[in-house]
XYZ file of C-alpha atoms in Angstrom:
252
model
C 83.770 101.495 43.878
C 85.433 98.765 41.858
C 87.644 97.960 44.822
C 84.577 97.690 47.064
C 82.769 95.424 44.614
C 85.873 93.274 44.376
C 86.097 92.885 48.171
C 82.391 92.063 48.435
C 82.702 89.437 45.727
C 85.759 87.924 47.391
C 84.005 87.740 50.778
C 80.895 86.201 49.222
C 82.930 83.608 47.354
C 84.917 82.695 50.473
C 81.790 82.406 52.598
C 79.994 80.144 50.127
C 83.093 77.980 49.615
C 83.245 77.384 53.374
C 79.693 76.103 53.306
C 78.398 78.812 55.636
C 75.409 79.357 53.403
C 74.246 78.558 49.910
C 71.065 80.495 49.292
C 68.903 80.920 46.234
C 68.586 84.617 45.431
C 66.049 86.382 43.268
C 67.087 87.914 39.953
C 66.589 91.398 41.434
C 69.035 90.705 44.254
C 71.534 89.146 41.851
C 71.598 92.396 39.842
C 72.140 94.622 42.875
C 75.513 96.214 43.528
C 77.214 95.493 46.836
C 77.079 98.300 49.409
C 79.416 98.261 52.399
C 77.895 97.862 55.864
C 78.849 100.904 57.893
C 77.586 99.976 61.369
C 78.819 96.521 62.352
C 79.807 96.463 66.010
C 78.267 93.117 66.958
C 75.603 92.296 69.557
C 75.160 94.315 72.726
C 76.989 92.686 75.656
C 74.900 90.935 78.298
C 75.829 90.236 81.942
C 76.876 86.641 82.556
C 78.366 85.404 85.816
C 80.129 88.668 86.603
C 81.270 89.405 83.033
C 79.932 91.312 80.037
C 79.671 88.904 77.105
C 78.924 89.471 73.427
C 76.950 86.286 72.847
C 77.301 85.052 69.272
C 77.050 81.288 69.755
C 75.281 78.934 72.170
C 78.592 78.205 73.933
C 78.789 81.884 74.884
C 75.798 81.515 77.235
C 76.136 80.764 80.965
C 73.937 81.429 83.974
C 71.667 80.059 86.679
C 67.999 80.986 86.765
C 64.510 79.698 87.418
C 61.007 80.421 86.196
C 57.583 78.927 85.681
C 55.496 77.464 82.875
C 51.893 76.351 82.541
C 49.989 73.805 80.490
C 47.444 74.697 77.814
C 44.314 74.105 79.972
C 46.152 75.910 82.826
C 45.455 73.125 85.291
C 49.066 72.789 86.366
C 52.392 74.577 86.541
C 56.101 73.837 86.574
C 58.908 75.702 88.301
C 62.095 74.929 86.408
C 65.600 75.825 87.605
C 68.598 75.479 85.270
C 72.338 75.936 85.723
C 73.937 76.515 82.314
C 77.690 76.542 81.734
C 79.035 77.421 78.262
C 75.690 76.695 76.654
C 75.191 73.243 78.204
C 72.686 72.484 80.964
C 74.654 71.086 83.901
C 71.882 71.022 86.508
C 68.081 70.943 86.456
C 65.497 71.155 89.225
C 61.970 70.336 88.039
C 59.070 71.053 90.418
C 55.452 70.547 89.329
C 52.001 71.011 90.784
C 48.768 70.058 89.076
C 47.725 66.794 87.447
C 49.238 63.493 88.559
C 50.948 62.923 85.198
C 53.083 65.998 85.681
C 55.227 64.325 88.344
C 56.142 61.512 85.962
C 56.806 64.044 83.217
C 59.135 65.839 85.627
C 61.002 62.582 86.217
C 61.565 62.170 82.482
C 62.529 65.838 82.021
C 65.099 65.424 84.794
C 66.768 62.735 82.704
C 66.451 64.626 79.423
C 67.722 68.111 80.314
C 71.289 67.752 81.713
C 73.830 67.519 78.913
C 71.726 69.300 76.320
C 72.470 72.768 75.038
C 69.767 75.311 75.825
C 68.867 75.371 72.119
C 68.454 71.584 72.056
C 66.359 71.710 75.234
C 64.153 74.427 73.753
C 63.363 72.155 70.819
C 63.058 68.891 72.758
C 59.750 67.407 73.880
C 59.897 67.634 77.674
C 56.754 65.485 77.923
C 54.580 67.957 79.879
C 53.378 71.178 78.262
C 53.987 73.106 81.498
C 57.642 71.996 81.513
C 57.995 72.912 77.826
C 56.586 76.366 78.536
C 58.919 76.810 81.509
C 61.866 75.905 79.263
C 60.758 78.553 76.771
C 60.530 81.225 79.452
C 63.914 80.301 80.921
C 65.513 80.329 77.481
C 64.437 83.940 77.049
C 65.778 84.909 80.473
C 69.110 83.206 79.905
C 69.883 84.453 76.378
C 68.945 88.015 77.333
C 71.233 87.955 80.383
C 68.416 88.129 82.947
C 69.703 85.315 85.144
C 69.967 85.038 88.910
C 73.749 84.791 88.571
C 74.240 87.615 86.050
C 76.432 89.611 88.410
C 77.899 86.731 90.450
C 81.539 86.198 89.530
C 81.985 82.646 88.320
C 78.259 81.979 88.598
C 76.689 79.483 90.965
C 78.147 76.057 91.682
C 76.494 72.896 90.426
C 74.025 71.913 93.135
C 72.692 75.409 93.730
C 69.198 74.157 92.907
C 69.130 71.958 95.987
C 69.762 74.997 98.163
C 66.396 76.372 97.047
C 64.749 73.369 98.684
C 66.229 73.917 102.131
C 67.527 71.312 104.575
C 64.557 69.001 104.147
C 65.061 68.855 100.360
C 61.350 69.423 99.742
C 59.631 71.924 97.479
C 58.332 75.062 99.164
C 54.602 74.456 98.826
C 51.647 76.417 100.142
C 48.364 74.505 100.204
C 45.308 76.291 101.562
C 41.675 75.219 101.225
C 38.859 77.637 102.020
C 35.061 77.873 101.756
C 32.687 80.736 102.416
C 30.710 78.726 104.954
C 33.563 77.037 106.861
C 36.489 79.419 106.329
C 40.188 78.665 105.622
C 42.185 75.520 106.294
C 45.993 75.678 106.249
C 47.208 72.290 104.968
C 50.870 72.858 104.098
C 53.155 75.876 104.433
C 56.898 76.520 104.148
C 57.501 75.076 107.617
C 55.835 71.804 106.619
C 52.696 69.720 107.015
C 50.113 71.512 109.181
C 48.996 69.277 112.051
C 46.764 71.640 114.050
C 45.271 75.101 113.686
C 45.066 77.331 116.751
C 41.833 79.358 117.055
C 41.026 82.208 119.424
C 37.685 82.838 121.155
C 36.317 84.310 117.903
C 37.404 81.214 115.937
C 40.084 83.171 114.063
C 43.391 81.458 113.243
C 46.159 82.760 115.500
C 48.800 80.084 114.933
C 49.460 76.528 113.906
C 51.478 73.415 114.652
C 53.539 71.970 111.816
C 55.565 68.852 111.074
C 58.891 69.001 109.212
C 58.439 65.917 107.050
C 61.860 65.903 105.333
C 63.974 65.971 108.526
C 61.593 63.475 110.193
C 62.021 60.948 107.395
C 65.795 61.436 107.423
C 65.873 60.602 111.131
C 63.694 57.533 110.647
C 65.988 56.332 107.845
C 68.923 56.785 110.212
C 67.319 54.390 112.708
C 65.438 56.706 115.040
C 62.094 55.515 116.387
C 59.275 56.849 114.205
C 57.292 58.325 117.088
C 60.388 59.979 118.556
C 61.236 61.429 115.135
C 57.663 62.689 114.814
C 57.751 64.452 118.171
C 61.221 65.894 117.528
C 60.106 67.577 114.307
C 56.931 69.250 115.554
C 57.003 73.028 115.790
C 54.588 75.911 116.291
C 54.068 79.334 114.789
C 52.193 82.394 116.042
C 50.244 82.451 119.321
C 49.713 78.711 119.279
C 49.934 78.314 123.051
C 47.263 80.988 123.649
C 44.519 79.363 121.611
C 40.998 78.855 122.872
C 40.840 75.599 120.961
C 42.676 73.537 118.354
C 41.375 71.784 115.235
C 42.736 69.265 112.740
C 42.421 71.157 109.401
C 41.907 67.938 107.478
C 39.067 66.556 109.618
C 37.342 69.333 111.529
């Protein structure tokens, strides 16, 4: 027992001298004898980029993942994607939908996030409450090993976030407006901006015509005539050609 007390005292003295901690203890704790810790095998390993890691410090954390957050009045949301290497955010994709201020908040968050550790980012004002909440949710996913790249050897390369956007580099947005009296209007789907809705004889939607805005703008920037680019990026889905009539969902 004396040997054990001696070792405990030596460890405590060494720890305090290194400046690891210097805590004020109650008189009751001061009078307690030191009891050895029997079970001390460290944290459970978590999957990170194809490896099992015992995460003890921020630099032990790596992974790519995405998730969502929402603002307090729940009038908007943010989808945040982060690529973390050795605890530091290397890549961020910030997508928002809701109030107009959220887009500007996303612009600022895009400047703030890369280069910060995930702990710094968790405790940094990311301007919009929805982005802050998304950061909180992603932090939990990442530190618990629930990332998209948990079992991918070496993780995902920097730039993986852009692949989520597709060739047009635009967010995948679904915008549908509907009323009881007038029915649904498809305004934007994964394929792009909805130009026309195709209706059958019973006025049910059986297809639509869409415009791929991203590729169209890229062609225009490359010097292609705007009308030619517009026509080249029109496409249809469903039984569009068999419609009884067509409507513009934004006007009719």
